[in-house]
Amino acid sequence: MTDLLYSEEEEALRSAVRDLLADHCDAPGVIARTESDAPHDLAAWKALTDGMGLAGLLVPEAQGGQGATHREVAVVLEELGRSVAPVPYLTSAVVATEALLECGDEELLGRLASGRTIGALAVGLHTAPGAGFTVVRIEDGLLHGELTGIADAAVADVLLVPAEDGGLYAVQTSSVTVTPQVSLDLTRPLATVTLTGAPGRRLGDAAPAVRRALRAGAGLLASEQLGLADWALTETVRYLKDRKQFNRPVGGFQALKHRLAQLWLEVVNLRAAARNAADALGGGQPAEETALAVAVAQAYAAPVAVRAAEEALQLHGGIGMTWEHPIHLALKRAKADSIACGTAGAHREALAELVDLRAP
């Protein structure tokens, strides 16, 4: 039977990442970044990658990585979710890295593992595993086309671009036009990428690489959503213990206790689903079982994360509505995550197909 509890090593990793993020990604600092022209915190990224080697967790040691598993990556993403950290970890260290692992490009993989090169898969953030995706044209060996909804393209050094010939191409962002899009989540900005005769190096076949990358992205996104939901619950409980009304703590009122108890149950269930998805991704299980675990996690994670953030906003009262309080960061990330890597509805449909319970 699979043990989904956190190991001592995973808890030590959590503690180290949390301490680092407390120094680099405090709420006032993250909010200030969202108001600037540089929303990504590259100092935090450098500390996570150069200092701790976290960009290479999924990369084998022989290729310059740490040779860890998806379970360790899930712990990192939980902490990044808690702080709504504006770093391209999911996009570069998970999604782009998984695509390169499928293609077997060791040179670029090693650069991403070091964290000194940031990669992004040029597929819309909303795309579910197995869904269709936009490809670019090839004319005279150069790439032409427009791709929208590309997360963290603004900070990427290299884009992994799917083309009409079925190939996946490495394209330097210096040879394309990256135009910011208005996005709800200011800590994970989206962009339109325009290629007008951009040179690219073929890495391998796009379809299996994109499918593997998005499956891992969807499965591990549940851990980010777990961290976010757990932070929202913890902060709300703390606030309701301190806030007094009618000369007693607000958290002592029965109706609020019931709301918090229900939310706690949902967060605990989300933890089980997210841990199961991370374990399945790294455990060498059959593809169908892994797809099942990912679909279950994502079908459950999005509504819980959004509800946790909404409850936090409401139960904090007036202060929760202010720009200075970080709840709005969590709510925006939760809402954006709810359509990232496919909606909960799309994952429920995939789940129904996998267990042969299709709608009539």
mmCIF file of C-alpha atoms in Angstrom:
data_model
loop_
_atom_site.group_PDB
_atom_site.id
_atom_site.type_symbol
_atom_site.label_atom_id
_atom_site.label_comp_id
_atom_site.label_asym_id
_atom_site.label_seq_id
_atom_site.Cartn_x
_atom_site.Cartn_y
_atom_site.Cartn_z
ATOM 1 C CA MET A 1 0.000 0.000 0.000
ATOM 2 C CA THR A 2 1.317 3.448 -0.948
ATOM 3 C CA ASP A 3 2.381 5.673 1.935
ATOM 4 C CA LEU A 4 1.198 9.211 1.186
ATOM 5 C CA LEU A 5 2.440 10.692 4.463
ATOM 6 C CA TYR A 6 5.306 13.170 4.295
ATOM 7 C CA SER A 7 8.743 11.702 4.972
ATOM 8 C CA GLU A 8 11.276 13.370 7.279
ATOM 9 C CA GLU A 9 13.218 14.523 4.228
ATOM 10 C CA GLU A 10 10.120 16.081 2.703
ATOM 11 C CA GLU A 11 9.317 17.917 5.933
ATOM 12 C CA ALA A 12 12.899 19.196 6.110
ATOM 13 C CA LEU A 13 12.591 20.402 2.510
ATOM 14 C CA ARG A 14 9.304 22.132 3.368
ATOM 15 C CA SER A 15 10.879 23.907 6.331
ATOM 16 C CA ALA A 16 13.828 25.134 4.254
ATOM 17 C CA VAL A 17 11.619 26.400 1.412
ATOM 18 C CA ARG A 18 9.218 28.102 3.832
ATOM 19 C CA ASP A 19 12.098 29.891 5.576
ATOM 20 C CA LEU A 20 13.509 31.047 2.247
ATOM 21 C CA LEU A 21 10.128 32.332 1.043
ATOM 22 C CA ALA A 22 9.558 34.136 4.342
ATOM 23 C CA ASP A 23 12.699 36.144 3.534
ATOM 24 C CA HIS A 24 12.020 36.695 -0.161
ATOM 25 C CA CYS A 25 8.249 36.549 -0.749
ATOM 26 C CA ASP A 26 6.562 38.358 2.132
ATOM 27 C CA ALA A 27 3.066 39.609 1.274
ATOM 28 C CA PRO A 28 3.898 43.354 1.069
ATOM 29 C CA GLY A 29 6.780 42.563 -1.280
ATOM 30 C CA VAL A 30 4.653 40.381 -3.566
ATOM 31 C CA ILE A 31 1.898 43.016 -3.670
ATOM 32 C CA ALA A 32 4.459 45.712 -4.523
ATOM 33 C CA ARG A 33 5.771 43.549 -7.375
ATOM 34 C CA THR A 34 2.291 43.182 -8.889
ATOM 35 C CA GLU A 35 2.165 46.974 -9.137
ATOM 36 C CA SER A 36 5.534 47.186 -10.899
ATOM 37 C CA ASP A 37 6.739 46.404 -14.417
ATOM 38 C CA ALA A 38 8.619 43.342 -13.101
ATOM 39 C CA PRO A 39 6.143 41.006 -11.380
ATOM 40 C CA HIS A 40 8.567 38.063 -11.291
ATOM 41 C CA ASP A 41 10.878 37.851 -8.282
ATOM 42 C CA LEU A 42 14.146 36.765 -9.863
ATOM 43 C CA ALA A 43 16.015 37.096 -6.552
ATOM 44 C CA ALA A 44 13.696 34.489 -5.029
ATOM 45 C CA TRP A 45 14.102 32.334 -8.151
ATOM 46 C CA LYS A 46 17.905 32.525 -7.851
ATOM 47 C CA ALA A 47 17.719 31.559 -4.168
ATOM 48 C CA LEU A 48 15.466 28.584 -4.952
ATOM 49 C CA THR A 49 17.605 27.390 -7.863
ATOM 50 C CA ASP A 50 21.220 28.438 -7.266
ATOM 51 C CA GLY A 51 20.938 28.208 -3.510
ATOM 52 C CA MET A 52 18.837 25.047 -3.135
ATOM 53 C CA GLY A 53 18.961 23.353 -6.550
ATOM 54 C CA LEU A 54 15.177 23.069 -6.725
ATOM 55 C CA ALA A 55 14.848 23.681 -10.480
ATOM 56 C CA GLY A 56 16.468 20.309 -11.152
ATOM 57 C CA LEU A 57 14.472 18.086 -8.800
ATOM 58 C CA LEU A 58 12.896 16.133 -11.670
ATOM 59 C CA VAL A 59 16.116 15.902 -13.675
ATOM 60 C CA PRO A 60 18.365 12.837 -13.211
ATOM 61 C CA GLU A 61 21.719 13.477 -11.554
ATOM 62 C CA ALA A 62 23.572 12.356 -14.676
ATOM 63 C CA GLN A 63 21.970 15.259 -16.539
ATOM 64 C CA GLY A 64 22.799 17.892 -13.938
ATOM 65 C CA GLY A 65 19.717 17.592 -11.739
ATOM 66 C CA GLN A 66 18.873 16.320 -8.273
ATOM 67 C CA GLY A 67 17.254 13.036 -9.292
ATOM 68 C CA ALA A 68 14.339 13.502 -6.882
ATOM 69 C CA THR A 69 10.697 12.580 -7.436
ATOM 70 C CA HIS A 70 7.417 14.381 -8.006
ATOM 71 C CA ARG A 71 6.681 14.066 -4.281
ATOM 72 C CA GLU A 72 9.496 16.476 -3.419
ATOM 73 C CA VAL A 73 8.377 18.837 -6.187
ATOM 74 C CA ALA A 74 4.865 18.714 -4.726
ATOM 75 C CA VAL A 75 6.182 19.858 -1.331
ATOM 76 C CA VAL A 76 7.956 22.799 -2.978
ATOM 77 C CA LEU A 77 4.776 23.746 -4.850
ATOM 78 C CA GLU A 78 2.735 23.599 -1.646
ATOM 79 C CA GLU A 79 5.010 26.230 -0.138
ATOM 80 C CA LEU A 80 5.034 28.333 -3.314
ATOM 81 C CA GLY A 81 1.234 28.192 -3.246
ATOM 82 C CA ARG A 82 1.139 29.304 0.388
ATOM 83 C CA SER A 83 3.113 32.448 -0.407
ATOM 84 C CA VAL A 84 1.700 32.947 -3.945
ATOM 85 C CA ALA A 85 5.343 33.283 -4.958
ATOM 86 C CA PRO A 86 5.870 35.103 -8.291
ATOM 87 C CA VAL A 87 8.456 32.650 -9.647
ATOM 88 C CA PRO A 88 8.265 30.503 -12.830
ATOM 89 C CA TYR A 89 8.669 27.207 -10.973
ATOM 90 C CA LEU A 90 5.614 25.357 -12.315
ATOM 91 C CA THR A 91 6.222 26.543 -15.860
ATOM 92 C CA SER A 92 9.990 25.967 -16.058
ATOM 93 C CA ALA A 93 10.971 23.354 -13.440
ATOM 94 C CA VAL A 94 7.872 21.194 -14.026
ATOM 95 C CA VAL A 95 6.092 21.699 -17.362
ATOM 96 C CA ALA A 96 9.025 22.676 -19.616
ATOM 97 C CA THR A 97 11.328 20.191 -17.858
ATOM 98 C CA GLU A 98 8.879 17.304 -18.352
ATOM 99 C CA ALA A 99 8.610 18.138 -22.057
ATOM 100 C CA LEU A 100 12.403 18.048 -22.365
ATOM 101 C CA LEU A 101 12.600 14.774 -20.440
ATOM 102 C CA GLU A 102 10.249 13.270 -23.028
ATOM 103 C CA CYS A 103 12.343 14.656 -25.886
ATOM 104 C CA GLY A 104 15.621 13.646 -24.254
ATOM 105 C CA ASP A 105 17.423 16.924 -24.933
ATOM 106 C CA GLU A 106 20.168 16.742 -22.306
ATOM 107 C CA GLU A 107 21.903 20.029 -23.122
ATOM 108 C CA LEU A 108 18.835 22.239 -22.622
ATOM 109 C CA LEU A 109 17.628 20.043 -19.761
ATOM 110 C CA GLY A 110 20.852 20.686 -17.868
ATOM 111 C CA ARG A 111 20.504 24.436 -18.355
ATOM 112 C CA LEU A 112 16.944 24.406 -16.992
ATOM 113 C CA ALA A 113 18.018 22.194 -14.085
ATOM 114 C CA SER A 114 20.576 24.790 -13.023
ATOM 115 C CA GLY A 115 17.894 27.493 -13.003
ATOM 116 C CA ARG A 116 20.135 29.841 -14.966
ATOM 117 C CA THR A 117 17.927 29.286 -18.016
ATOM 118 C CA ILE A 118 14.158 29.640 -17.646
ATOM 119 C CA GLY A 119 11.976 27.674 -20.039
ATOM 120 C CA ALA A 120 8.291 27.822 -20.917
ATOM 121 C CA LEU A 121 6.145 25.481 -22.969
ATOM 122 C CA ALA A 122 4.417 27.642 -25.583
ATOM 123 C CA VAL A 123 0.987 26.100 -25.007
ATOM 124 C CA GLY A 124 -1.860 28.081 -23.466
ATOM 125 C CA LEU A 125 -2.025 27.751 -19.674
ATOM 126 C CA HIS A 126 -5.679 26.719 -19.947
ATOM 127 C CA THR A 127 -4.887 23.601 -22.008
ATOM 128 C CA ALA A 128 -5.831 20.279 -20.400
ATOM 129 C CA PRO A 129 -3.695 17.125 -20.765
ATOM 130 C CA GLY A 130 -4.677 15.387 -23.988
ATOM 131 C CA ALA A 131 -6.508 18.424 -25.395
ATOM 132 C CA GLY A 132 -5.674 20.010 -28.722
ATOM 133 C CA PHE A 133 -3.213 22.895 -28.816
ATOM 134 C CA THR A 134 -2.209 25.617 -31.278
ATOM 135 C CA VAL A 135 0.812 25.018 -33.504
ATOM 136 C CA VAL A 136 2.887 27.423 -35.608
ATOM 137 C CA ARG A 137 3.670 27.312 -39.331
ATOM 138 C CA ILE A 138 7.045 26.477 -40.852
ATOM 139 C CA GLU A 139 8.151 28.437 -43.904
ATOM 140 C CA ASP A 140 11.674 28.062 -45.299
ATOM 141 C CA GLY A 141 12.781 26.467 -42.036
ATOM 142 C CA LEU A 142 11.573 29.383 -39.892
ATOM 143 C CA LEU A 143 8.601 29.530 -37.504
ATOM 144 C CA HIS A 144 5.595 31.809 -37.993
ATOM 145 C CA GLY A 145 2.445 32.174 -35.908
ATOM 146 C CA GLU A 146 0.816 33.537 -32.778
ATOM 147 C CA LEU A 147 0.321 31.714 -29.469
ATOM 148 C CA THR A 148 -1.788 33.147 -26.648
ATOM 149 C CA GLY A 149 -2.094 32.569 -22.917
ATOM 150 C CA ILE A 150 1.535 31.542 -22.444
ATOM 151 C CA ALA A 151 2.379 31.690 -18.736
ATOM 152 C CA ASP A 152 5.670 33.288 -17.658
ATOM 153 C CA ALA A 153 6.742 33.898 -21.276
ATOM 154 C CA ALA A 154 7.890 37.378 -20.252
ATOM 155 C CA VAL A 155 10.642 35.970 -18.038
ATOM 156 C CA ALA A 156 11.541 32.870 -20.096
ATOM 157 C CA ASP A 157 14.850 32.600 -21.929
ATOM 158 C CA VAL A 158 13.703 29.791 -24.216
ATOM 159 C CA LEU A 159 10.280 28.731 -25.454
ATOM 160 C CA LEU A 160 9.331 25.183 -26.417
ATOM 161 C CA VAL A 161 7.124 25.734 -29.470
ATOM 162 C CA PRO A 162 4.973 23.040 -31.151
ATOM 163 C CA ALA A 163 4.924 23.287 -34.948
ATOM 164 C CA GLU A 164 2.691 21.999 -37.758
ATOM 165 C CA ASP A 165 5.202 19.280 -38.723
ATOM 166 C CA GLY A 166 4.603 17.578 -35.363
ATOM 167 C CA GLY A 167 7.894 18.727 -33.888
ATOM 168 C CA LEU A 168 8.688 20.640 -30.715
ATOM 169 C CA TYR A 169 11.194 23.457 -31.272
ATOM 170 C CA ALA A 170 13.446 25.391 -28.891
ATOM 171 C CA VAL A 171 13.140 29.090 -29.693
ATOM 172 C CA GLN A 172 15.036 31.887 -27.961
ATOM 173 C CA THR A 173 12.648 34.544 -26.646
ATOM 174 C CA SER A 174 15.006 37.191 -28.043
ATOM 175 C CA SER A 175 13.841 36.170 -31.534
ATOM 176 C CA VAL A 176 10.078 36.497 -30.848
ATOM 177 C CA THR A 177 7.719 39.245 -29.720
ATOM 178 C CA VAL A 178 6.232 38.764 -26.249
ATOM 179 C CA THR A 179 3.181 40.952 -25.566
ATOM 180 C CA PRO A 180 1.739 40.936 -22.016
ATOM 181 C CA GLN A 181 -1.932 40.000 -21.699
ATOM 182 C CA VAL A 182 -4.279 41.237 -19.013
ATOM 183 C CA SER A 183 -4.548 38.378 -16.527
ATOM 184 C CA LEU A 184 -6.433 38.015 -13.257
ATOM 185 C CA ASP A 185 -3.437 36.491 -11.459
ATOM 186 C CA LEU A 186 -0.796 39.220 -11.418
ATOM 187 C CA THR A 187 1.796 36.834 -9.935
ATOM 188 C CA ARG A 188 1.731 34.456 -12.935
ATOM 189 C CA PRO A 189 1.397 36.787 -15.917
ATOM 190 C CA LEU A 190 0.291 35.584 -19.339
ATOM 191 C CA ALA A 191 1.520 36.771 -22.710
ATOM 192 C CA THR A 192 0.943 36.465 -26.431
ATOM 193 C CA VAL A 193 3.964 35.150 -28.319
ATOM 194 C CA THR A 194 4.315 36.226 -31.956
ATOM 195 C CA LEU A 195 6.799 34.447 -34.228
ATOM 196 C CA THR A 196 7.677 36.095 -37.524
ATOM 197 C CA GLY A 197 10.431 34.029 -39.050
ATOM 198 C CA ALA A 198 11.926 32.816 -35.781
ATOM 199 C CA PRO A 199 14.680 30.190 -35.955
ATOM 200 C CA GLY A 200 14.150 27.060 -33.878
ATOM 201 C CA ARG A 201 15.985 23.854 -33.025
ATOM 202 C CA ARG A 202 13.924 20.658 -33.257
ATOM 203 C CA LEU A 203 13.885 18.796 -29.951
ATOM 204 C CA GLY A 204 11.564 15.891 -30.690
ATOM 205 C CA ASP A 205 7.903 15.060 -31.247
ATOM 206 C CA ALA A 206 5.491 17.623 -29.824
ATOM 207 C CA ALA A 207 2.422 15.463 -29.083
ATOM 208 C CA PRO A 208 3.923 13.064 -26.483
ATOM 209 C CA ALA A 209 6.064 15.836 -24.967
ATOM 210 C CA VAL A 210 3.120 18.220 -24.531
ATOM 211 C CA ARG A 211 0.901 15.439 -23.202
ATOM 212 C CA ARG A 212 3.488 14.401 -20.595
ATOM 213 C CA ALA A 213 4.235 18.010 -19.625
ATOM 214 C CA LEU A 214 0.583 18.976 -19.148
ATOM 215 C CA ARG A 215 -0.213 15.794 -17.228
ATOM 216 C CA ALA A 216 2.585 16.515 -14.762
ATOM 217 C CA GLY A 217 1.610 20.178 -14.651
ATOM 218 C CA ALA A 218 -2.021 19.358 -13.855
ATOM 219 C CA GLY A 219 -1.112 16.761 -11.230
ATOM 220 C CA LEU A 220 1.382 18.984 -9.421
ATOM 221 C CA LEU A 221 -0.787 22.096 -9.744
ATOM 222 C CA ALA A 222 -3.051 20.378 -7.188
ATOM 223 C CA SER A 223 -0.213 20.702 -4.644
ATOM 224 C CA GLU A 224 0.040 24.431 -5.310
ATOM 225 C CA GLN A 225 -3.731 24.676 -4.814
ATOM 226 C CA LEU A 226 -3.400 22.657 -1.608
ATOM 227 C CA GLY A 227 -0.781 25.060 -0.225
ATOM 228 C CA LEU A 228 -2.956 28.022 -1.104
ATOM 229 C CA ALA A 229 -6.085 26.496 0.475
ATOM 230 C CA ASP A 230 -4.204 25.467 3.610
ATOM 231 C CA TRP A 231 -2.802 28.998 4.010
ATOM 232 C CA ALA A 232 -6.285 30.503 3.590
ATOM 233 C CA LEU A 233 -7.747 28.176 6.234
ATOM 234 C CA THR A 234 -4.876 28.671 8.692
ATOM 235 C CA GLU A 235 -4.938 32.467 8.365
ATOM 236 C CA THR A 236 -8.726 32.571 8.764
ATOM 237 C CA VAL A 237 -8.677 30.428 11.913
ATOM 238 C CA ARG A 238 -5.928 32.617 13.373
ATOM 239 C CA TYR A 239 -7.828 35.819 12.579
ATOM 240 C CA LEU A 240 -11.113 34.561 14.025
ATOM 241 C CA LYS A 241 -9.375 33.618 17.266
ATOM 242 C CA ASP A 242 -7.955 37.136 17.622
ATOM 243 C CA ARG A 243 -10.895 39.204 16.334
ATOM 244 C CA LYS A 244 -13.453 39.999 19.033
ATOM 245 C CA GLN A 245 -17.095 40.978 18.748
ATOM 246 C CA PHE A 246 -19.561 41.343 21.616
ATOM 247 C CA ASN A 247 -16.551 40.861 23.895
ATOM 248 C CA ARG A 248 -15.804 37.343 22.654
ATOM 249 C CA PRO A 249 -13.659 35.841 19.848
ATOM 250 C CA VAL A 250 -15.552 35.765 16.555
ATOM 251 C CA GLY A 251 -14.354 32.197 16.042
ATOM 252 C CA GLY A 252 -16.452 31.098 19.002
ATOM 253 C CA PHE A 253 -19.711 31.558 17.101
ATOM 254 C CA GLN A 254 -21.244 28.230 16.123
ATOM 255 C CA ALA A 255 -22.075 29.143 12.530
ATOM 256 C CA LEU A 256 -18.472 30.108 11.805
ATOM 257 C CA LYS A 257 -17.181 26.966 13.484
ATOM 258 C CA HIS A 258 -19.316 24.904 11.111
ATOM 259 C CA ARG A 259 -17.986 26.757 8.069
ATOM 260 C CA LEU A 260 -14.383 26.270 9.180
ATOM 261 C CA ALA A 261 -14.927 22.598 10.023
ATOM 262 C CA GLN A 262 -16.360 21.957 6.553
ATOM 263 C CA LEU A 263 -13.465 23.776 4.942
ATOM 264 C CA TRP A 264 -10.954 21.796 7.036
ATOM 265 C CA LEU A 265 -12.474 18.526 5.794
ATOM 266 C CA GLU A 266 -12.209 19.682 2.191
ATOM 267 C CA VAL A 267 -8.571 20.730 2.614
ATOM 268 C CA VAL A 268 -7.713 17.366 4.199
ATOM 269 C CA ASN A 269 -9.369 15.561 1.272
ATOM 270 C CA LEU A 270 -7.499 17.794 -1.162
ATOM 271 C CA ARG A 271 -4.217 16.887 0.544
ATOM 272 C CA ALA A 272 -4.942 13.188 -0.003
ATOM 273 C CA ALA A 273 -5.829 13.733 -3.676
ATOM 274 C CA ALA A 274 -2.806 15.958 -4.349
ATOM 275 C CA ARG A 275 -0.388 13.601 -2.606
ATOM 276 C CA ASN A 276 -1.811 10.649 -4.529
ATOM 277 C CA ALA A 277 -1.337 12.467 -7.850
ATOM 278 C CA ALA A 278 2.265 13.390 -6.987
ATOM 279 C CA ASP A 279 3.024 9.830 -5.909
ATOM 280 C CA ALA A 280 1.456 8.382 -9.074
ATOM 281 C CA LEU A 281 3.454 10.726 -11.322
ATOM 282 C CA GLY A 282 6.730 9.681 -9.731
ATOM 283 C CA GLY A 283 5.968 6.055 -8.979
ATOM 284 C CA GLY A 284 6.255 4.455 -12.383
ATOM 285 C CA GLN A 285 2.609 3.382 -12.383
ATOM 286 C CA PRO A 286 0.730 2.465 -15.584
ATOM 287 C CA ALA A 287 -0.212 5.523 -17.639
ATOM 288 C CA GLU A 288 -3.950 4.998 -17.100
ATOM 289 C CA GLU A 289 -3.610 4.867 -13.304
ATOM 290 C CA THR A 290 -1.506 8.026 -13.327
ATOM 291 C CA ALA A 291 -4.039 9.784 -15.568
ATOM 292 C CA LEU A 292 -6.783 8.691 -13.156
ATOM 293 C CA ALA A 293 -4.950 10.087 -10.114
ATOM 294 C CA VAL A 294 -4.293 13.403 -11.912
ATOM 295 C CA ALA A 295 -7.920 13.721 -13.044
ATOM 296 C CA VAL A 296 -9.235 13.048 -9.531
ATOM 297 C CA ALA A 297 -6.846 15.607 -8.014
ATOM 298 C CA GLN A 298 -7.691 18.355 -10.482
ATOM 299 C CA ALA A 299 -11.430 17.681 -10.453
ATOM 300 C CA TYR A 300 -11.348 18.231 -6.681
ATOM 301 C CA ALA A 301 -8.589 20.813 -6.200
ATOM 302 C CA ALA A 302 -9.898 23.822 -8.105
ATOM 303 C CA PRO A 303 -13.276 24.201 -6.316
ATOM 304 C CA VAL A 304 -11.691 23.690 -2.880
ATOM 305 C CA ALA A 305 -8.920 26.247 -3.430
ATOM 306 C CA VAL A 306 -11.388 28.836 -4.717
ATOM 307 C CA ARG A 307 -13.811 28.197 -1.846
ATOM 308 C CA ALA A 308 -11.029 28.412 0.744
ATOM 309 C CA ALA A 309 -9.906 31.783 -0.618
ATOM 310 C CA GLU A 310 -13.492 33.049 -0.847
ATOM 311 C CA GLU A 311 -14.215 31.978 2.730
ATOM 312 C CA ALA A 312 -11.017 33.676 3.890
ATOM 313 C CA LEU A 313 -12.070 36.869 2.149
ATOM 314 C CA GLN A 314 -15.546 36.844 3.692
ATOM 315 C CA LEU A 315 -14.539 35.789 7.190
ATOM 316 C CA HIS A 316 -11.815 38.429 7.405
ATOM 317 C CA GLY A 317 -14.563 41.031 7.027
ATOM 318 C CA GLY A 318 -13.606 44.528 5.921
ATOM 319 C CA ILE A 319 -9.846 43.999 6.140
ATOM 320 C CA GLY A 320 -10.097 41.113 3.674
ATOM 321 C CA MET A 321 -11.375 43.513 1.013
ATOM 322 C CA THR A 322 -8.316 45.756 1.178
ATOM 323 C CA TRP A 323 -5.440 45.764 -1.332
ATOM 324 C CA GLU A 324 -2.898 45.674 1.497
ATOM 325 C CA HIS A 325 -4.091 42.285 2.783
ATOM 326 C CA PRO A 326 -2.733 39.327 0.736
ATOM 327 C CA ILE A 327 -6.067 37.486 0.500
ATOM 328 C CA HIS A 328 -6.743 38.992 -2.917
ATOM 329 C CA LEU A 329 -3.485 37.459 -4.182
ATOM 330 C CA ALA A 330 -4.631 34.032 -3.011
ATOM 331 C CA LEU A 331 -8.122 34.430 -4.475
ATOM 332 C CA LYS A 332 -6.808 35.563 -7.858
ATOM 333 C CA ARG A 333 -4.291 32.701 -7.974
ATOM 334 C CA ALA A 334 -7.015 30.221 -6.985
ATOM 335 C CA LYS A 335 -9.368 31.507 -9.698
ATOM 336 C CA ALA A 336 -6.605 31.473 -12.322
ATOM 337 C CA ASP A 337 -5.506 27.970 -11.247
ATOM 338 C CA SER A 338 -9.103 26.766 -11.578
ATOM 339 C CA ILE A 339 -8.815 27.035 -15.377
ATOM 340 C CA ALA A 340 -5.087 26.225 -15.640
ATOM 341 C CA CYS A 341 -4.234 22.824 -17.168
ATOM 342 C CA GLY A 342 -7.955 22.283 -17.792
ATOM 343 C CA THR A 343 -11.061 23.121 -15.775
ATOM 344 C CA ALA A 344 -12.485 20.861 -13.064
ATOM 345 C CA GLY A 345 -15.277 20.010 -15.505
ATOM 346 C CA ALA A 346 -12.797 18.911 -18.163
ATOM 347 C CA HIS A 347 -11.049 16.675 -15.633
ATOM 348 C CA ARG A 348 -14.365 15.197 -14.497
ATOM 349 C CA GLU A 349 -15.104 14.324 -18.132
ATOM 350 C CA ALA A 350 -11.670 12.725 -18.451
ATOM 351 C CA LEU A 351 -12.293 10.823 -15.233
ATOM 352 C CA ALA A 352 -15.634 9.558 -16.522
ATOM 353 C CA GLU A 353 -13.937 8.268 -19.676
ATOM 354 C CA LEU A 354 -11.192 6.546 -17.683
ATOM 355 C CA VAL A 355 -13.606 4.669 -15.403
ATOM 356 C CA ASP A 356 -16.173 4.044 -18.179
ATOM 357 C CA LEU A 357 -18.918 6.172 -16.620
ATOM 358 C CA ARG A 358 -19.650 8.426 -19.577
ATOM 359 C CA ALA A 359 -22.713 10.650 -19.538
ATOM 360 C CA PRO A 360 -25.664 9.257 -21.558
#
